[in-house]
mmCIF file of C-alpha atoms in Angstrom:
data_model
loop_
_atom_site.group_PDB
_atom_site.id
_atom_site.type_symbol
_atom_site.label_atom_id
_atom_site.label_comp_id
_atom_site.label_asym_id
_atom_site.label_seq_id
_atom_site.Cartn_x
_atom_site.Cartn_y
_atom_site.Cartn_z
ATOM 1 C CA UNK V 278 -74.976 -139.452 2.804
ATOM 2 C CA UNK V 279 -71.633 -140.521 3.394
ATOM 3 C CA UNK V 280 -69.736 -138.792 0.654
ATOM 4 C CA UNK V 281 -70.963 -135.127 0.877
ATOM 5 C CA UNK V 282 -69.136 -132.513 3.076
ATOM 6 C CA UNK V 283 -71.093 -131.842 6.208
ATOM 7 C CA UNK V 284 -71.995 -128.160 6.538
ATOM 8 C CA UNK V 285 -70.694 -126.040 9.657
ATOM 9 C CA UNK V 286 -72.724 -125.929 12.260
ATOM 10 C CA UNK V 287 -74.252 -122.546 13.325
ATOM 11 C CA UNK V 288 -73.838 -121.283 16.577
ATOM 12 C CA UNK V 289 -75.659 -117.919 17.536
ATOM 13 C CA UNK V 290 -73.372 -117.241 20.343
ATOM 14 C CA UNK V 291 -70.301 -117.288 18.229
ATOM 15 C CA UNK V 292 -72.028 -115.004 15.518
ATOM 16 C CA UNK V 293 -72.521 -112.256 18.197
ATOM 17 C CA UNK V 294 -69.251 -112.286 19.330
ATOM 18 C CA UNK V 295 -67.724 -111.933 15.895
ATOM 19 C CA UNK V 296 -69.950 -108.874 14.940
ATOM 20 C CA UNK V 297 -69.040 -107.213 18.520
ATOM 21 C CA UNK V 298 -65.351 -107.792 17.486
ATOM 22 C CA UNK V 299 -65.792 -106.026 14.171
ATOM 23 C CA UNK V 300 -67.756 -103.039 15.704
ATOM 24 C CA UNK V 301 -65.154 -102.761 18.429
ATOM 25 C CA UNK V 302 -62.157 -102.713 15.894
ATOM 26 C CA UNK V 303 -63.900 -100.360 13.438
ATOM 27 C CA UNK V 304 -63.625 -97.187 15.672
ATOM 28 C CA UNK V 305 -60.017 -97.877 16.781
ATOM 29 C CA UNK V 306 -58.998 -97.567 13.091
ATOM 30 C CA UNK V 307 -60.594 -93.793 12.834
ATOM 31 C CA UNK V 308 -58.080 -92.292 15.482
ATOM 32 C CA UNK V 309 -55.170 -94.063 13.570
ATOM 33 C CA UNK V 310 -56.276 -92.447 10.392
ATOM 34 C CA UNK V 311 -56.760 -88.848 11.779
ATOM 35 C CA UNK V 312 -53.159 -88.735 13.389
ATOM 36 C CA UNK V 313 -51.640 -89.736 10.223
ATOM 37 C CA UNK V 314 -53.499 -87.120 8.325
ATOM 38 C CA UNK V 315 -52.265 -84.263 11.002
ATOM 39 C CA UNK V 316 -48.713 -85.659 10.613
ATOM 40 C CA UNK V 317 -48.647 -85.450 6.671
ATOM 41 C CA UNK V 318 -50.280 -81.904 7.036
ATOM 42 C CA UNK V 319 -47.475 -80.688 9.349
ATOM 43 C CA UNK V 320 -44.778 -82.007 6.840
ATOM 44 C CA UNK V 321 -46.081 -80.043 3.889
ATOM 45 C CA UNK V 322 -43.952 -76.723 3.376
ATOM 46 C CA UNK V 323 -46.005 -73.541 4.011
ATOM 47 C CA UNK V 324 -46.759 -71.365 1.007
ATOM 48 C CA UNK V 325 -44.734 -67.814 1.055
ATOM 49 C CA UNK V 326 -46.392 -64.398 0.042
ATOM 50 C CA UNK V 327 -45.500 -63.524 -3.549
ATOM 51 C CA UNK V 328 -43.629 -60.098 -2.406
ATOM 52 C CA UNK V 329 -41.412 -62.205 0.052
ATOM 53 C CA UNK V 330 -40.578 -64.456 -2.940
ATOM 54 C CA UNK V 331 -39.480 -61.298 -5.016
ATOM 55 C CA UNK V 332 -37.543 -59.960 -2.399
ATOM 56 C CA UNK V 333 -35.211 -63.093 -2.302
ATOM 57 C CA UNK V 334 -34.819 -63.206 -5.857
ATOM 58 C CA UNK V 335 -33.418 -59.594 -5.798
ATOM 59 C CA UNK V 336 -31.307 -60.385 -2.837
ATOM 60 C CA UNK V 337 -29.764 -63.437 -4.688
ATOM 61 C CA UNK V 338 -29.111 -61.289 -8.027
ATOM 62 C CA UNK V 339 -27.248 -58.717 -5.834
ATOM 63 C CA UNK V 340 -24.876 -61.355 -4.398
ATOM 64 C CA UNK V 341 -24.104 -62.984 -7.785
ATOM 65 C CA UNK V 342 -23.605 -59.398 -9.292
ATOM 66 C CA UNK V 343 -20.941 -58.319 -6.662
ATOM 67 C CA UNK V 344 -18.571 -61.407 -6.290
ATOM 68 C CA UNK V 345 -16.898 -61.587 -2.701
ATOM 69 C CA UNK V 346 -13.526 -60.091 -2.041
ATOM 70 C CA UNK V 347 -11.111 -62.851 -1.440
ATOM 71 C CA UNK V 348 -9.931 -62.985 2.219
ATOM 72 C CA UNK V 349 -6.008 -63.052 2.170
ATOM 73 C CA UNK V 350 -4.780 -65.799 4.693
ATOM 74 C CA UNK V 351 -3.093 -65.031 7.947
ATOM 75 C CA UNK V 352 0.429 -66.281 6.170
ATOM 76 C CA UNK V 353 -0.237 -63.686 3.426
ATOM 77 C CA UNK V 354 -0.825 -60.952 5.957
ATOM 78 C CA UNK V 355 2.077 -61.611 8.014
ATOM 79 C CA UNK V 356 4.323 -61.726 4.683
ATOM 80 C CA UNK V 357 2.831 -58.217 3.861
ATOM 81 C CA UNK V 358 3.566 -56.290 6.854
ATOM 82 C CA UNK V 359 7.126 -54.995 7.116
ATOM 83 C CA UNK V 360 9.594 -56.972 9.705
ATOM 84 C CA UNK V 361 11.620 -55.138 12.190
ATOM 85 C CA UNK V 362 11.800 -51.673 13.251
ATOM 86 C CA UNK V 363 9.674 -49.056 11.650
ATOM 87 C CA UNK V 364 11.492 -46.741 9.170
ATOM 88 C CA UNK V 365 11.828 -43.196 10.016
ATOM 89 C CA UNK V 366 11.401 -40.633 7.686
ATOM 90 C CA UNK V 367 13.887 -37.869 6.842
ATOM 91 C CA UNK V 368 13.378 -34.244 8.065
ATOM 92 C CA UNK V 369 13.341 -31.678 5.211
ATOM 93 C CA UNK V 370 14.764 -28.361 6.161
ATOM 94 C CA UNK V 371 13.493 -24.931 4.640
ATOM 95 C CA UNK V 372 16.408 -23.671 2.181
ATOM 96 C CA UNK V 373 16.012 -20.073 1.115
ATOM 97 C CA UNK V 374 15.798 -19.672 -3.029
ATOM 98 C CA UNK V 375 19.249 -18.360 -4.226
ATOM 99 C CA UNK V 376 18.861 -14.689 -5.524
ATOM 100 C CA UNK V 377 19.222 -14.357 -9.346
ATOM 101 C CA UNK V 378 21.721 -11.891 -9.987
ATOM 102 C CA UNK V 379 20.462 -9.012 -12.230
ATOM 103 C CA UNK V 380 22.320 -6.885 -14.508
ATOM 104 C CA UNK V 381 23.532 -3.613 -12.914
ATOM 105 C CA UNK V 382 21.073 -0.904 -13.880
ATOM 106 C CA UNK V 383 22.809 1.516 -16.509
ATOM 107 C CA UNK V 384 21.064 5.245 -16.499
ATOM 108 C CA UNK V 385 21.906 6.651 -19.713
ATOM 109 C CA UNK V 386 21.580 10.595 -20.512
ATOM 110 C CA UNK V 387 18.157 11.685 -21.883
ATOM 111 C CA UNK V 388 17.034 14.515 -23.824
ATOM 112 C CA UNK V 389 15.687 16.473 -21.003
ATOM 113 C CA UNK V 390 16.302 17.642 -17.602
ATOM 114 C CA UNK V 391 17.023 15.276 -14.768
ATOM 115 C CA UNK V 392 14.071 14.764 -12.362
ATOM 116 C CA UNK V 393 16.281 15.526 -9.413
ATOM 117 C CA UNK V 394 16.968 18.993 -10.900
ATOM 118 C CA UNK V 395 13.840 20.091 -11.298
ATOM 119 C CA UNK V 396 12.829 22.296 -8.192
ATOM 120 C CA UNK V 397 9.379 21.189 -7.822
ATOM 121 C CA UNK V 398 9.946 17.465 -8.824
ATOM 122 C CA UNK V 399 12.747 17.155 -6.566
ATOM 123 C CA UNK V 400 10.286 18.847 -3.550
ATOM 124 C CA UNK V 401 7.765 16.075 -4.043
ATOM 125 C CA UNK V 402 10.173 13.277 -4.044
ATOM 126 C CA UNK V 403 11.749 14.657 -0.871
ATOM 127 C CA UNK V 404 8.170 14.011 0.525
ATOM 128 C CA UNK V 405 8.180 10.311 -0.065
ATOM 129 C CA UNK V 406 10.282 7.193 0.500
ATOM 130 C CA UNK V 407 11.535 4.461 -1.698
ATOM 131 C CA UNK V 408 9.054 1.981 -0.310
ATOM 132 C CA UNK V 409 6.340 3.968 -1.466
ATOM 133 C CA UNK V 410 4.337 1.828 -3.912
ATOM 134 C CA UNK V 411 4.177 5.128 -6.346
ATOM 135 C CA UNK V 412 7.887 5.261 -6.699
ATOM 136 C CA UNK V 413 7.844 1.204 -7.272
ATOM 137 C CA UNK V 414 5.498 1.687 -10.078
ATOM 138 C CA UNK V 415 7.461 4.680 -11.735
ATOM 139 C CA UNK V 416 10.585 2.793 -11.551
ATOM 140 C CA UNK V 417 9.065 0.117 -13.264
ATOM 141 C CA UNK V 418 8.014 2.378 -16.189
ATOM 142 C CA UNK V 419 11.290 4.245 -16.383
ATOM 143 C CA UNK V 420 13.663 1.452 -16.328
ATOM 144 C CA UNK V 421 11.527 -1.574 -16.799
ATOM 145 C CA UNK V 422 12.314 -3.030 -13.628
ATOM 146 C CA UNK V 423 11.147 -2.305 -9.817
ATOM 147 C CA UNK V 424 14.848 -1.312 -8.774
ATOM 148 C CA UNK V 425 16.350 -1.980 -5.277
ATOM 149 C CA UNK V 426 14.909 -0.312 -2.369
ATOM 150 C CA UNK V 427 18.284 1.473 -1.443
ATOM 151 C CA UNK V 428 18.738 3.016 -5.006
ATOM 152 C CA UNK V 429 15.140 3.663 -6.388
ATOM 153 C CA UNK V 430 14.499 7.132 -5.559
ATOM 154 C CA UNK V 431 18.010 8.032 -6.602
ATOM 155 C CA UNK V 432 17.708 6.164 -9.800
ATOM 156 C CA UNK V 433 14.326 8.086 -10.261
ATOM 157 C CA UNK V 434 16.138 11.507 -9.453
ATOM 158 C CA UNK V 435 18.810 10.684 -12.345
ATOM 159 C CA UNK V 436 16.177 9.694 -15.122
ATOM 160 C CA UNK V 437 16.380 12.527 -17.997
ATOM 161 C CA UNK V 438 14.094 10.778 -20.559
ATOM 162 C CA UNK V 439 13.772 7.779 -22.415
ATOM 163 C CA UNK V 440 16.516 6.538 -24.393
ATOM 164 C CA UNK V 441 15.020 4.016 -26.814
ATOM 165 C CA UNK V 442 16.501 3.104 -30.100
ATOM 166 C CA UNK V 443 14.313 3.456 -33.220
ATOM 167 C CA UNK V 444 13.462 -0.151 -33.396
ATOM 168 C CA UNK V 445 12.768 -0.331 -29.819
ATOM 169 C CA UNK V 446 10.601 3.057 -29.627
ATOM 170 C CA UNK V 447 7.291 1.869 -30.553
ATOM 171 C CA UNK V 448 7.201 -1.477 -28.717
ATOM 172 C CA UNK V 449 8.684 0.179 -25.408
ATOM 173 C CA UNK V 450 6.110 3.011 -25.321
ATOM 174 C CA UNK V 451 3.255 0.849 -25.738
ATOM 175 C CA UNK V 452 4.530 -1.256 -22.999
ATOM 176 C CA UNK V 453 4.796 1.800 -21.094
ATOM 177 C CA UNK V 454 1.389 2.949 -21.861
ATOM 178 C CA UNK V 455 0.022 -0.407 -20.888
ATOM 179 C CA UNK V 456 1.624 -0.095 -17.236
ATOM 180 C CA UNK V 457 -0.007 3.534 -16.915
ATOM 181 C CA UNK V 458 -3.554 2.731 -18.225
ATOM 182 C CA UNK V 459 -3.382 0.164 -14.880
ATOM 183 C CA UNK V 460 -3.022 2.974 -12.653
ATOM 184 C CA UNK V 461 -6.347 3.738 -10.580
ATOM 185 C CA UNK V 462 -7.689 7.213 -10.469
ATOM 186 C CA UNK V 463 -6.115 8.134 -7.356
ATOM 187 C CA UNK V 464 -2.817 6.474 -8.017
ATOM 188 C CA UNK V 465 -2.360 8.603 -11.299
ATOM 189 C CA UNK V 466 -3.185 11.826 -9.556
ATOM 190 C CA UNK V 467 -0.637 11.364 -7.228
ATOM 191 C CA UNK V 468 2.022 10.656 -10.273
ATOM 192 C CA UNK V 469 0.692 13.687 -11.915
ATOM 193 C CA UNK V 470 1.339 15.792 -8.669
ATOM 194 C CA UNK V 471 4.707 13.933 -8.445
ATOM 195 C CA UNK V 472 6.172 15.179 -11.650
ATOM 196 C CA UNK V 473 4.537 18.520 -11.249
ATOM 197 C CA UNK V 474 2.098 18.032 -14.276
ATOM 198 C CA UNK V 475 -0.872 20.327 -14.228
ATOM 199 C CA UNK V 476 -4.010 18.254 -13.933
ATOM 200 C CA UNK V 477 -6.598 20.891 -14.649
ATOM 201 C CA UNK V 478 -7.611 20.220 -18.044
ATOM 202 C CA UNK V 479 -6.777 16.402 -17.815
ATOM 203 C CA UNK V 480 -10.176 14.608 -16.858
ATOM 204 C CA UNK V 481 -9.854 11.726 -18.825
ATOM 205 C CA UNK V 482 -7.333 8.905 -18.040
ATOM 206 C CA UNK V 483 -6.318 8.536 -21.711
ATOM 207 C CA UNK V 484 -5.335 12.161 -21.689
ATOM 208 C CA UNK V 485 -3.213 11.742 -18.613
ATOM 209 C CA UNK V 486 -1.635 8.870 -19.751
ATOM 210 C CA UNK V 487 -0.381 10.479 -22.771
ATOM 211 C CA UNK V 488 0.682 13.765 -20.945
ATOM 212 C CA UNK V 489 2.604 11.648 -18.592
ATOM 213 C CA UNK V 490 4.536 9.701 -21.526
ATOM 214 C CA UNK V 491 5.074 13.125 -23.325
ATOM 215 C CA UNK V 492 6.751 14.644 -20.227
ATOM 216 C CA UNK V 493 8.936 11.307 -19.795
ATOM 217 C CA UNK V 494 10.299 11.618 -23.260
ATOM 218 C CA UNK V 495 12.160 14.757 -22.466
ATOM 219 C CA UNK V 496 11.256 16.012 -18.801
ATOM 220 C CA UNK V 497 11.561 19.729 -18.113
ATOM 221 C CA UNK V 498 9.845 22.176 -15.489
ATOM 222 C CA UNK V 499 6.237 22.913 -16.243
ATOM 223 C CA UNK V 500 5.240 25.408 -13.470
ATOM 224 C CA UNK V 501 6.576 28.621 -12.357
ATOM 225 C CA UNK V 502 5.508 28.299 -8.702
ATOM 226 C CA UNK V 503 8.184 27.491 -6.655
ATOM 227 C CA UNK V 504 6.892 24.910 -3.949
ATOM 228 C CA UNK V 505 9.722 24.783 -1.555
ATOM 229 C CA UNK V 506 9.881 28.488 -1.510
ATOM 230 C CA UNK V 507 6.183 28.589 -0.809
ATOM 231 C CA UNK V 508 6.631 26.008 2.067
ATOM 232 C CA UNK V 509 9.679 27.979 3.697
ATOM 233 C CA UNK V 510 7.491 30.929 3.663
ATOM 234 C CA UNK V 511 4.636 29.190 5.492
ATOM 235 C CA UNK V 512 6.979 27.826 8.084
ATOM 236 C CA UNK V 513 8.559 31.439 8.630
ATOM 237 C CA UNK V 514 5.110 32.822 8.798
ATOM 238 C CA UNK V 515 4.058 29.965 11.574
ATOM 239 C CA UNK V 516 7.052 30.784 13.377
ATOM 240 C CA UNK V 517 6.809 34.305 13.680
ATOM 241 C CA UNK V 518 2.956 33.753 14.742
ATOM 242 C CA UNK V 519 4.392 31.607 17.657
ATOM 243 C CA UNK V 520 7.023 34.155 18.580
ATOM 244 C CA UNK V 521 4.400 36.791 18.732
ATOM 245 C CA UNK V 522 2.316 34.814 20.793
ATOM 246 C CA UNK V 523 5.104 33.787 23.287
ATOM 247 C CA UNK V 524 5.897 37.564 23.584
ATOM 248 C CA UNK V 525 2.217 38.432 24.207
ATOM 249 C CA UNK V 526 2.429 35.861 27.115
ATOM 250 C CA UNK V 527 5.400 37.411 28.533
ATOM 251 C CA UNK V 528 4.423 40.921 28.143
ATOM 252 C CA UNK V 529 1.061 40.591 30.133
ATOM 253 C CA UNK V 530 2.441 39.519 33.371
ATOM 254 C CA UNK V 531 4.856 42.539 33.136
ATOM 255 C CA UNK V 532 2.254 44.972 32.614
ATOM 256 C CA UNK V 533 0.216 43.599 35.645
ATOM 257 C CA UNK V 534 3.236 44.068 37.670
ATOM 258 C CA UNK V 535 4.011 47.239 36.490
ATOM 259 C CA UNK V 536 0.168 48.636 37.091
ATOM 260 C CA UNK V 537 0.525 47.397 40.534
ATOM 261 C CA UNK V 538 3.696 49.026 41.352
ATOM 262 C CA UNK V 539 2.406 52.207 40.099
ATOM 263 C CA UNK V 540 -0.639 52.065 42.201
ATOM 264 C CA UNK V 541 1.462 51.499 45.150
ATOM 265 C CA UNK V 542 3.795 54.299 44.362
ATOM 266 C CA UNK V 543 1.245 56.896 43.859
ATOM 267 C CA UNK V 544 0.629 59.814 41.493
ATOM 268 C CA UNK V 545 4.320 60.663 41.183
ATOM 269 C CA UNK V 546 4.843 58.042 38.429
ATOM 270 C CA UNK V 547 1.578 59.054 36.703
ATOM 271 C CA UNK V 548 3.077 62.785 36.413
ATOM 272 C CA UNK V 549 6.609 61.274 35.072
ATOM 273 C CA UNK V 550 4.851 59.252 32.500
ATOM 274 C CA UNK V 551 2.852 62.140 31.310
ATOM 275 C CA UNK V 552 5.807 64.368 30.969
ATOM 276 C CA UNK V 553 7.762 61.709 29.184
ATOM 277 C CA UNK V 554 4.749 61.280 26.760
ATOM 278 C CA UNK V 555 4.547 64.968 26.106
ATOM 279 C CA UNK V 556 8.363 65.236 25.320
ATOM 280 C CA UNK V 557 8.215 62.435 22.981
ATOM 281 C CA UNK V 558 5.097 63.998 21.236
ATOM 282 C CA UNK V 559 7.128 67.188 20.859
ATOM 283 C CA UNK V 560 10.135 65.468 19.314
ATOM 284 C CA UNK V 561 7.941 64.007 16.806
ATOM 285 C CA UNK V 562 6.196 66.982 15.895
ATOM 286 C CA UNK V 563 9.573 68.639 15.182
ATOM 287 C CA UNK V 564 10.693 65.784 13.105
ATOM 288 C CA UNK V 565 7.555 65.823 10.867
ATOM 289 C CA UNK V 566 7.820 69.869 10.335
ATOM 290 C CA UNK V 567 11.579 69.267 9.207
ATOM 291 C CA UNK V 568 10.491 66.481 6.635
ATOM 292 C CA UNK V 569 7.665 68.919 5.442
ATOM 293 C CA UNK V 570 10.226 71.601 4.670
ATOM 294 C CA UNK V 571 12.081 69.501 2.420
ATOM 295 C CA UNK V 572 11.557 69.450 -1.411
ATOM 296 C CA UNK V 573 9.198 67.165 -3.051
ATOM 297 C CA UNK V 574 11.990 65.854 -5.227
ATOM 298 C CA UNK V 575 14.082 65.004 -2.064
ATOM 299 C CA UNK V 576 11.410 62.979 -0.539
ATOM 300 C CA UNK V 577 11.057 60.761 -3.385
ATOM 301 C CA UNK V 578 13.165 57.652 -2.339
ATOM 302 C CA UNK V 579 15.728 56.521 -5.026
ATOM 303 C CA UNK V 580 15.144 52.955 -6.156
ATOM 304 C CA UNK V 581 18.401 51.148 -6.499
ATOM 305 C CA UNK V 582 18.820 48.543 -9.276
ATOM 306 C CA UNK V 583 18.603 45.009 -8.459
ATOM 307 C CA UNK V 584 21.374 42.342 -9.248
ATOM 308 C CA UNK V 585 20.538 39.955 -12.016
ATOM 309 C CA UNK V 586 19.510 36.329 -11.425
ATOM 310 C CA UNK V 587 22.778 35.139 -12.814
ATOM 311 C CA UNK V 588 24.956 37.445 -10.382
ATOM 312 C CA UNK V 589 22.819 36.369 -7.587
ATOM 313 C CA UNK V 590 23.266 32.612 -8.621
ATOM 314 C CA UNK V 591 26.746 33.088 -8.876
ATOM 315 C CA UNK V 592 26.903 34.730 -5.512
ATOM 316 C CA UNK V 593 24.879 32.218 -3.435
ATOM 317 C CA UNK V 594 26.804 29.294 -4.895
ATOM 318 C CA UNK V 595 29.914 30.876 -3.892
ATOM 319 C CA UNK V 596 28.536 31.767 -0.359
ATOM 320 C CA UNK V 597 27.095 28.126 0.205
ATOM 321 C CA UNK V 598 30.228 26.277 -0.874
ATOM 322 C CA UNK V 599 32.125 28.007 2.113
ATOM 323 C CA UNK V 600 29.689 27.475 4.926
ATOM 324 C CA UNK V 601 28.095 24.576 6.765
ATOM 325 C CA UNK V 602 24.654 24.096 5.103
ATOM 326 C CA UNK V 603 23.395 22.037 7.836
ATOM 327 C CA UNK V 604 23.449 25.134 10.166
ATOM 328 C CA UNK V 605 23.135 28.001 7.475
ATOM 329 C CA UNK V 606 19.588 28.954 6.583
ATOM 330 C CA UNK V 607 17.604 31.248 4.298
ATOM 331 C CA UNK V 608 17.323 33.985 6.608
ATOM 332 C CA UNK V 609 21.062 34.280 6.816
ATOM 333 C CA UNK V 610 21.565 34.035 3.227
ATOM 334 C CA UNK V 611 19.137 36.871 2.462
ATOM 335 C CA UNK V 612 21.058 39.000 5.068
ATOM 336 C CA UNK V 613 24.240 38.478 3.661
ATOM 337 C CA UNK V 614 22.869 39.313 0.123
ATOM 338 C CA UNK V 615 21.045 42.578 1.201
ATOM 339 C CA UNK V 616 24.249 43.820 2.937
ATOM 340 C CA UNK V 617 26.251 42.806 0.032
ATOM 341 C CA UNK V 618 24.375 44.809 -2.648
ATOM 342 C CA UNK V 619 22.842 47.440 -0.048
ATOM 343 C CA UNK V 620 19.400 46.704 -1.561
ATOM 344 C CA UNK V 621 16.200 44.750 -0.236
ATOM 345 C CA UNK V 622 16.018 41.589 -2.225
ATOM 346 C CA UNK V 623 12.644 40.677 -0.725
ATOM 347 C CA UNK V 624 11.149 40.306 -4.308
ATOM 348 C CA UNK V 625 13.870 38.004 -5.284
ATOM 349 C CA UNK V 626 13.387 35.864 -2.367
ATOM 350 C CA UNK V 627 11.663 32.864 -4.250
ATOM 351 C CA UNK V 628 14.583 32.715 -6.865
ATOM 352 C CA UNK V 629 17.294 32.697 -4.138
ATOM 353 C CA UNK V 630 15.447 29.809 -2.161
ATOM 354 C CA UNK V 631 14.970 27.634 -5.159
ATOM 355 C CA UNK V 632 18.803 28.191 -6.199
ATOM 356 C CA UNK V 633 19.975 27.147 -2.616
ATOM 357 C CA UNK V 634 17.964 24.192 -2.554
ATOM 358 C CA UNK V 635 19.066 22.975 -5.721
ATOM 359 C CA UNK V 636 22.737 23.575 -4.847
ATOM 360 C CA UNK V 637 21.845 21.282 -1.686
ATOM 361 C CA UNK V 638 20.152 18.560 -3.622
ATOM 362 C CA UNK V 639 22.900 18.565 -6.126
ATOM 363 C CA UNK V 640 25.414 18.413 -3.263
ATOM 364 C CA UNK V 641 23.620 15.355 -1.642
ATOM 365 C CA UNK V 642 23.379 13.296 -5.044
ATOM 366 C CA UNK V 643 27.103 13.987 -5.694
ATOM 367 C CA UNK V 644 27.816 12.276 -2.009
ATOM 368 C CA UNK V 645 25.290 9.368 -2.769
ATOM 369 C CA UNK V 646 27.106 8.692 -6.073
ATOM 370 C CA UNK V 647 30.489 8.725 -4.117
ATOM 371 C CA UNK V 648 29.294 6.242 -1.601
#
């Protein structure tokens, strides 16, 4: 048959070769596919845990809530810095405040006695200084100011009572009462003693305040005791005691020396002493016998009349005005008065001391006012 196509010839060797080629190509494709799978697996992103995702979201929200501060450029920073030398601050110096000139204190005459003329009050005032807090507070009550240190005590001595007008009376007394009410217990007791106000029955603070206010309306002497005279007596007694002790110290060595000498001389001195003692006893007995022979009426001592206090005061002032009070003392004054009136004025001694001290204080006050 010529028109038909011829079928290809079958060669067994050729078929075997093709099958082997297919088998050898098939296993070579497997490793290529495995490599490609590993590469694709490595390129896939790893999945993060859920808590890490939440932390990232919180951090992102914080950065959005707090905007970043703008950073100034170097040019702006250099422009803000001052150019040239640093400015020096001026040194400030302490300047004391100018003292405000206050009005001069005007002390008016009150209805009572001046505190400096009341003997016991003057005595207590002599024991304190103007720096004492008690005098500062008292000056505030009396004159509505603390007063100057140099004149504070003098102002208090010149006080003779409140001088408020009718329209000021109630308000000023309430103010003084408020100041006194602030006093502590020991401070109030010192004030009562300074003004010589008895405090035996004043145990409540309100009663003490009322008593002080009543006294300051019209000051006057509230005690019959003379504290200055009492202190002078104590000092005199102490001085006499010292003198007596000094004499005893001097007498003991003399007696010891005399006894030694008498022992050395023997019994002659003893006989002479016994004779002298016997003669003295006989003379004393004769005097007693003569005294016993006098009538009883003659033996009664005559009591001389004492001068009045007014006469004594006049004589004391006259005597002190002619002597130097810095050297003249109470003992000299008593001796002068006893000799003048020829009588023992021992019972009038407290009065004489009070008058003498009052005279000296008045003299000192006049000298201060003149200065």
